């Protein structure tokens, strides 16, 4: 089995690469990544010399590069993590999100149609559903929840999802989609909430929290997400959407306070900043479908997962410090200049 993993130098994609190589030693995993600001090739250093792994630097919007890779590898599956994913950046510059997240998805699926594929899997987000009110804890996102996006980012992901389902209906492309709640864990890019708070706290810097910090997110440890995608691409039904959630709802401010406590830092570092435009209030996933059909359940409770995550950042300071100072962007040149 050969699987192309796009965006595999990013947070969730790299964890998925590690999971697949560890779980299926006979599989060939090919990582295609443009190495934008959020792609970090040094993350993949532990597997770069694995004979079952190949890294290719390319843009999923580059039709010629994508077709060349498909011609060379003749993949059985494609798992698409490649995306512009930071909401704040999408508010500042929507165009790149539309290009990468929608047109890039179309380019990949056209290659899948041309060269044949057993499964194309689109990694999406619960943000396509919009948000839920804080005063209705009984409400959850299901696969039948209407799409109701709030940001250019979530709109671009919703557009890609609809395109994926259209390719299935129109061309018979064997597809699946997963919509996951917020992930956390190792290799999380340090502009996101949890790694940003850990890094800032360790450096005794202010901890910026949007608004009053009352926004609620459903947190899932990244390894549990990878296991869910593994199940979907092997056993999930073609043409289906699967919600993946952790039933670990937490207010942002409570997470920041927990990080302060775990690191022995004063909550006086917390500073409230102007809220994000169109900020969603609450996300909450109902994962009943994937549990009933595929037997998936999250294995890591938040109390354990956040401790594991903090420990990882403590033990891997060089990884995130290189990102903060920009040094990680030179890693690709160092890795490949003599090859």
Coordinates of C-alpha atoms in Angstrom, one line a residue:
X1 CA 0.0 0.0 0.0
X2 CA 1.3 3.4 -1.0
X3 CA -0.3 6.5 0.6
X4 CA 0.4 10.1 -0.3
X5 CA 0.0 12.3 2.8
X6 CA -0.3 15.9 1.8
X7 CA 0.6 18.5 4.5
X8 CA 2.6 15.8 6.3
X9 CA 5.1 18.3 7.7
X10 CA 2.4 20.1 9.6
X11 CA 1.1 19.3 13.1
X12 CA -1.6 16.7 12.5
X13 CA -0.1 15.4 9.2
X14 CA 3.3 14.7 10.8
X15 CA 1.7 12.8 13.7
X16 CA -0.3 10.8 11.1
X17 CA 2.9 10.0 9.2
X18 CA 4.5 8.6 12.4
X19 CA 1.4 6.7 13.2
X20 CA 1.1 5.0 9.8
X21 CA 4.8 4.1 9.6
X22 CA 4.7 2.6 13.1
X23 CA 1.4 0.8 12.5
X24 CA 2.0 -0.5 9.0
X25 CA 5.7 -1.2 8.5
X26 CA 5.0 -2.6 5.0
X27 CA 3.2 0.6 3.8
X28 CA 5.0 3.2 1.8
X29 CA 4.3 6.8 3.0
X30 CA 4.9 9.7 0.6
X31 CA 4.7 13.1 2.1
X32 CA 3.9 16.1 -0.1
X33 CA 4.3 19.4 1.5
X34 CA 4.9 23.0 0.3
X35 CA 6.7 23.9 3.5
X36 CA 4.8 27.1 4.2
X37 CA 5.3 28.9 7.5
X38 CA 3.4 26.1 9.3
X39 CA 5.3 23.2 7.6
X40 CA 8.4 22.1 9.5
X41 CA 10.6 19.5 7.8
X42 CA 12.7 19.0 11.0
X43 CA 9.5 17.5 12.5
X44 CA 10.0 14.6 10.1
X45 CA 13.7 14.1 10.8
X46 CA 13.1 10.8 12.7
X47 CA 11.7 9.2 9.6
X48 CA 13.7 10.9 6.8
X49 CA 16.0 7.9 6.4
X50 CA 13.2 5.3 6.6
X51 CA 13.2 3.4 3.3
X52 CA 9.4 3.3 3.4
X53 CA 9.2 7.1 3.6
X54 CA 9.7 9.8 0.9
X55 CA 9.4 13.5 1.2
X56 CA 8.5 15.7 -1.8
X57 CA 8.4 19.5 -1.6
X58 CA 5.6 20.7 -3.8
X59 CA 2.4 22.7 -3.8
X60 CA -0.9 20.8 -4.1
X61 CA -2.0 23.6 -6.4
X62 CA 0.8 22.7 -8.8
X63 CA -1.0 20.4 -11.2
X64 CA 2.2 19.3 -13.0
X65 CA 4.1 18.5 -9.8
X66 CA 1.1 16.6 -8.4
X67 CA 0.6 14.6 -11.6
X68 CA 4.3 13.8 -11.8
X69 CA 4.2 12.4 -8.2
X70 CA 1.2 10.3 -9.0
X71 CA 2.9 9.0 -12.1
X72 CA 6.0 8.0 -10.1
X73 CA 4.3 6.6 -7.0
X74 CA 1.0 5.2 -8.3
X75 CA -0.6 5.7 -4.9
X76 CA -3.4 3.6 -3.5
X77 CA -4.7 6.3 -1.2
X78 CA -4.4 10.1 -0.6
X79 CA -5.0 11.7 2.7
X80 CA -5.2 15.5 2.4
X81 CA -4.0 17.4 5.4
X82 CA -2.6 20.3 3.3
X83 CA -4.4 23.5 4.2
X84 CA -4.1 27.0 5.3
X85 CA -5.6 26.7 8.7
X86 CA -5.1 29.7 10.9
X87 CA -8.3 31.7 11.3
X88 CA -6.6 35.0 12.1
X89 CA -4.5 34.8 9.0
X90 CA -7.6 34.0 6.9
X91 CA -9.2 37.2 8.1
X92 CA -6.1 39.2 7.0
X93 CA -5.6 37.4 3.7
X94 CA -8.5 35.2 2.5
X95 CA -7.2 34.6 -1.0
X96 CA -4.5 32.1 -0.2
X97 CA -7.0 30.1 1.8
X98 CA -9.4 29.8 -1.1
X99 CA -6.5 28.9 -3.4
X100 CA -4.9 26.2 -1.3
X101 CA -8.0 24.8 0.4
X102 CA -10.3 24.6 -2.6
X103 CA -8.3 24.7 -5.8
X104 CA -5.6 22.5 -4.2
X105 CA -8.2 19.9 -3.2
X106 CA -9.5 19.9 -6.8
X107 CA -6.0 19.4 -8.2
X108 CA -5.5 16.4 -6.0
X109 CA -8.8 14.9 -6.8
X110 CA -8.3 15.4 -10.6
X111 CA -5.0 13.4 -10.2
X112 CA -6.9 10.7 -8.3
X113 CA -9.4 10.5 -11.2
X114 CA -6.6 10.4 -13.8
X115 CA -4.4 7.7 -12.1
X116 CA -7.0 5.7 -10.2
X117 CA -7.3 5.6 -6.4
X118 CA -8.8 3.3 -3.8
X119 CA -9.6 6.2 -1.4
X120 CA -9.3 10.0 -1.3
X121 CA -9.7 11.2 2.3
X122 CA -10.3 14.9 3.1
X123 CA -9.3 16.1 6.5
X124 CA -11.7 18.8 7.4
X125 CA -12.8 20.6 10.5
X126 CA -15.8 21.0 12.8
X127 CA -15.6 24.8 12.1
X128 CA -17.6 24.2 8.9
X129 CA -20.6 23.9 11.2
X130 CA -20.2 27.4 12.7
X131 CA -20.7 27.5 16.4
X132 CA -23.1 26.6 19.2
X133 CA -24.5 28.8 22.0
X134 CA -22.8 28.6 25.4
X135 CA -26.2 28.2 27.1
X136 CA -27.1 25.1 25.2
X137 CA -24.8 22.3 26.5
X138 CA -27.2 19.8 25.1
X139 CA -26.4 20.7 21.5
X140 CA -23.7 19.0 19.5
X141 CA -22.5 18.9 15.9
X142 CA -23.6 15.8 14.0
X143 CA -22.9 14.9 10.4
X144 CA -26.3 16.3 9.5
X145 CA -25.7 19.7 11.1
X146 CA -26.0 22.3 8.3
X147 CA -22.8 24.1 7.2
X148 CA -22.8 27.6 8.6
X149 CA -19.3 29.1 8.4
X150 CA -17.9 32.1 10.3
X151 CA -14.5 32.9 8.8
X152 CA -12.8 32.8 5.4
X153 CA -10.9 29.7 6.7
X154 CA -13.9 27.7 7.6
X155 CA -15.7 28.8 4.4
X156 CA -12.7 27.5 2.3
X157 CA -12.8 24.2 4.2
X158 CA -16.6 23.9 3.7
X159 CA -16.1 24.6 0.0
X160 CA -13.6 21.9 -0.3
X161 CA -15.9 19.4 1.5
X162 CA -18.7 20.1 -0.9
X163 CA -16.3 19.7 -3.8
X164 CA -15.1 16.4 -2.5
X165 CA -18.7 15.1 -2.2
X166 CA -19.5 16.5 -5.7
X167 CA -16.6 14.5 -7.2
X168 CA -17.9 11.4 -5.5
X169 CA -21.4 11.9 -7.0
X170 CA -20.4 13.1 -10.4
X171 CA -17.3 11.1 -11.1
X172 CA -17.7 8.2 -8.7
X173 CA -14.4 9.1 -6.9
X174 CA -14.1 7.0 -3.7
X175 CA -13.9 9.6 -1.1
X176 CA -14.4 10.1 2.7
X177 CA -14.3 13.2 4.9
X178 CA -13.5 13.6 8.6
X179 CA -14.5 16.7 10.6
X180 CA -12.5 16.9 13.8
X181 CA -12.6 19.1 16.9
X182 CA -9.5 21.0 18.1
X183 CA -6.3 18.9 18.3
X184 CA -3.5 19.3 20.7
X185 CA -0.2 17.4 21.3
X186 CA 3.4 17.1 20.1
X187 CA 4.6 19.3 17.2
X188 CA 1.7 21.8 17.4
X189 CA 2.8 25.0 15.7
X190 CA 3.3 27.6 18.4
X191 CA 0.9 30.3 17.2
X192 CA -2.0 28.1 18.3
X193 CA -3.5 28.4 21.7
X194 CA -2.0 25.6 23.7
X195 CA 1.6 25.7 22.4
X196 CA 1.6 29.5 22.4
X197 CA 0.6 29.6 26.1
X198 CA 3.2 26.9 27.0
X199 CA 6.0 28.7 25.1
X200 CA 5.1 32.1 26.5
X201 CA 4.7 30.9 30.1
X202 CA 8.1 29.1 29.9
X203 CA 9.6 32.4 28.8
X204 CA 7.6 34.5 31.4
X205 CA 5.9 36.4 28.6
X206 CA 2.3 37.6 28.7
X207 CA -0.4 35.1 27.9
X208 CA -2.8 36.8 25.4
X209 CA -6.4 35.5 25.7
X210 CA -9.2 36.7 23.3
X211 CA -12.1 38.5 24.8
X212 CA -13.0 37.1 28.2
X213 CA -11.6 33.6 27.4
X214 CA -15.1 32.0 27.6
X215 CA -15.0 30.4 24.2
X216 CA -15.4 26.7 24.5
X217 CA -13.5 24.1 22.3
X218 CA -13.8 20.3 22.2
X219 CA -10.2 19.1 22.5
X220 CA -8.8 15.9 21.1
X221 CA -5.3 14.5 21.6
X222 CA -3.7 14.3 18.1
X223 CA -2.9 10.5 18.3
X224 CA -6.6 9.7 18.8
X225 CA -7.4 11.7 15.7
X226 CA -4.7 9.8 13.7
X227 CA -6.2 6.5 14.8
X228 CA -9.7 7.7 13.7
X229 CA -8.4 8.6 10.2
X230 CA -6.7 5.3 10.0
X231 CA -10.0 3.5 10.7
X232 CA -11.9 5.7 8.2
X233 CA -9.6 5.1 5.2
X234 CA -9.5 1.4 5.8
X235 CA -13.0 0.6 7.0
X236 CA -15.1 3.7 6.6
X237 CA -17.9 3.8 4.0
X238 CA -17.2 5.6 0.7
X239 CA -18.9 8.9 0.3
X240 CA -19.4 9.4 4.0
X241 CA -18.6 12.2 6.5
X242 CA -17.4 11.2 9.9
X243 CA -17.3 13.6 12.9
X244 CA -14.3 13.0 15.2
X245 CA -14.5 14.6 18.7
X246 CA -13.1 14.1 22.1
X247 CA -16.0 15.1 24.5
X248 CA -13.4 17.3 26.2
X249 CA -15.0 20.7 26.3
X250 CA -12.9 23.4 27.9
X251 CA -13.1 27.2 28.1
X252 CA -10.0 28.9 26.7
X253 CA -9.3 30.7 30.0
X254 CA -9.5 27.4 32.0
X255 CA -6.9 25.9 29.7
X256 CA -4.6 28.8 30.1
X257 CA -5.0 28.7 33.9
X258 CA -4.3 24.9 33.9
X259 CA -1.1 25.5 31.9
X260 CA 0.0 28.1 34.4
X261 CA -0.7 25.7 37.3
X262 CA 1.2 22.8 35.6
X263 CA 4.2 25.1 34.9
X264 CA 4.2 26.8 38.3
X265 CA 3.6 30.2 36.7
X266 CA 1.5 33.1 38.0
X267 CA -1.9 33.8 36.5
X268 CA -0.8 37.4 36.5
X269 CA 0.8 36.7 33.1
X270 CA -2.7 36.3 31.6
X271 CA -3.8 39.4 29.6
X272 CA -7.1 39.8 27.8
X273 CA -6.9 41.2 24.3
X274 CA -9.4 42.4 21.7
X275 CA -11.6 39.5 20.6
X276 CA -11.2 38.0 17.1
X277 CA -13.7 39.1 14.5
X278 CA -16.6 36.6 14.1
X279 CA -15.2 34.5 16.9
X280 CA -17.1 31.2 17.3
X281 CA -18.4 30.7 20.9
X282 CA -18.5 26.9 21.3
X283 CA -17.6 23.8 19.3
X284 CA -18.9 20.4 20.4
X285 CA -18.8 17.2 18.3
X286 CA -21.1 14.2 18.5
X287 CA -18.9 11.2 17.5
X288 CA -21.7 8.6 17.7
X289 CA -21.4 7.7 14.0
X290 CA -17.7 6.8 14.0
X291 CA -18.1 4.9 17.3
X292 CA -21.1 2.9 16.1
X293 CA -19.7 2.1 12.6
X294 CA -16.0 1.8 13.3
X295 CA -15.7 1.3 17.0
X296 CA -13.6 4.4 17.5
X297 CA -13.4 6.2 20.9
X298 CA -10.9 8.7 22.1
X299 CA -8.3 7.0 24.4
X300 CA -6.7 10.1 26.0
X301 CA -8.6 12.2 28.5
X302 CA -7.7 15.9 28.6
X303 CA -6.2 15.8 32.0
X304 CA -3.7 13.2 30.8
X305 CA -3.2 14.6 27.4
X306 CA -2.4 18.1 28.5
X307 CA 0.3 16.8 30.9
X308 CA 1.8 14.7 28.1
X309 CA 1.8 17.8 25.8
X310 CA 3.4 20.1 28.4
X311 CA 6.0 17.5 29.1
X312 CA 6.8 17.2 25.3
X313 CA 7.3 20.9 25.0
X314 CA 9.5 21.0 28.0
X315 CA 11.7 18.2 26.6
X316 CA 11.7 19.6 23.0
X317 CA 12.5 23.3 23.6
X318 CA 14.8 23.4 20.6
X319 CA 12.0 22.4 18.2
X320 CA 9.6 25.3 19.1
X321 CA 12.4 27.8 19.8
X322 CA 13.7 27.3 16.3
X323 CA 10.2 28.1 15.0
X324 CA 9.9 31.2 17.2
X325 CA 13.2 32.6 15.9
X326 CA 12.6 31.5 12.3
X327 CA 15.6 29.1 12.1
X328 CA 13.3 26.1 11.2
X329 CA 12.7 27.6 7.8
X330 CA 16.3 27.0 6.9
X331 CA 16.1 23.3 7.7
X332 CA 15.1 22.2 4.2
X333 CA 18.1 23.9 2.6
X334 CA 20.4 22.3 5.1
X335 CA 18.9 18.9 4.6
X336 CA 18.9 18.9 0.8
X337 CA 21.8 21.2 -0.4
X338 CA 24.2 18.3 -0.6
X339 CA 21.7 15.7 -1.9

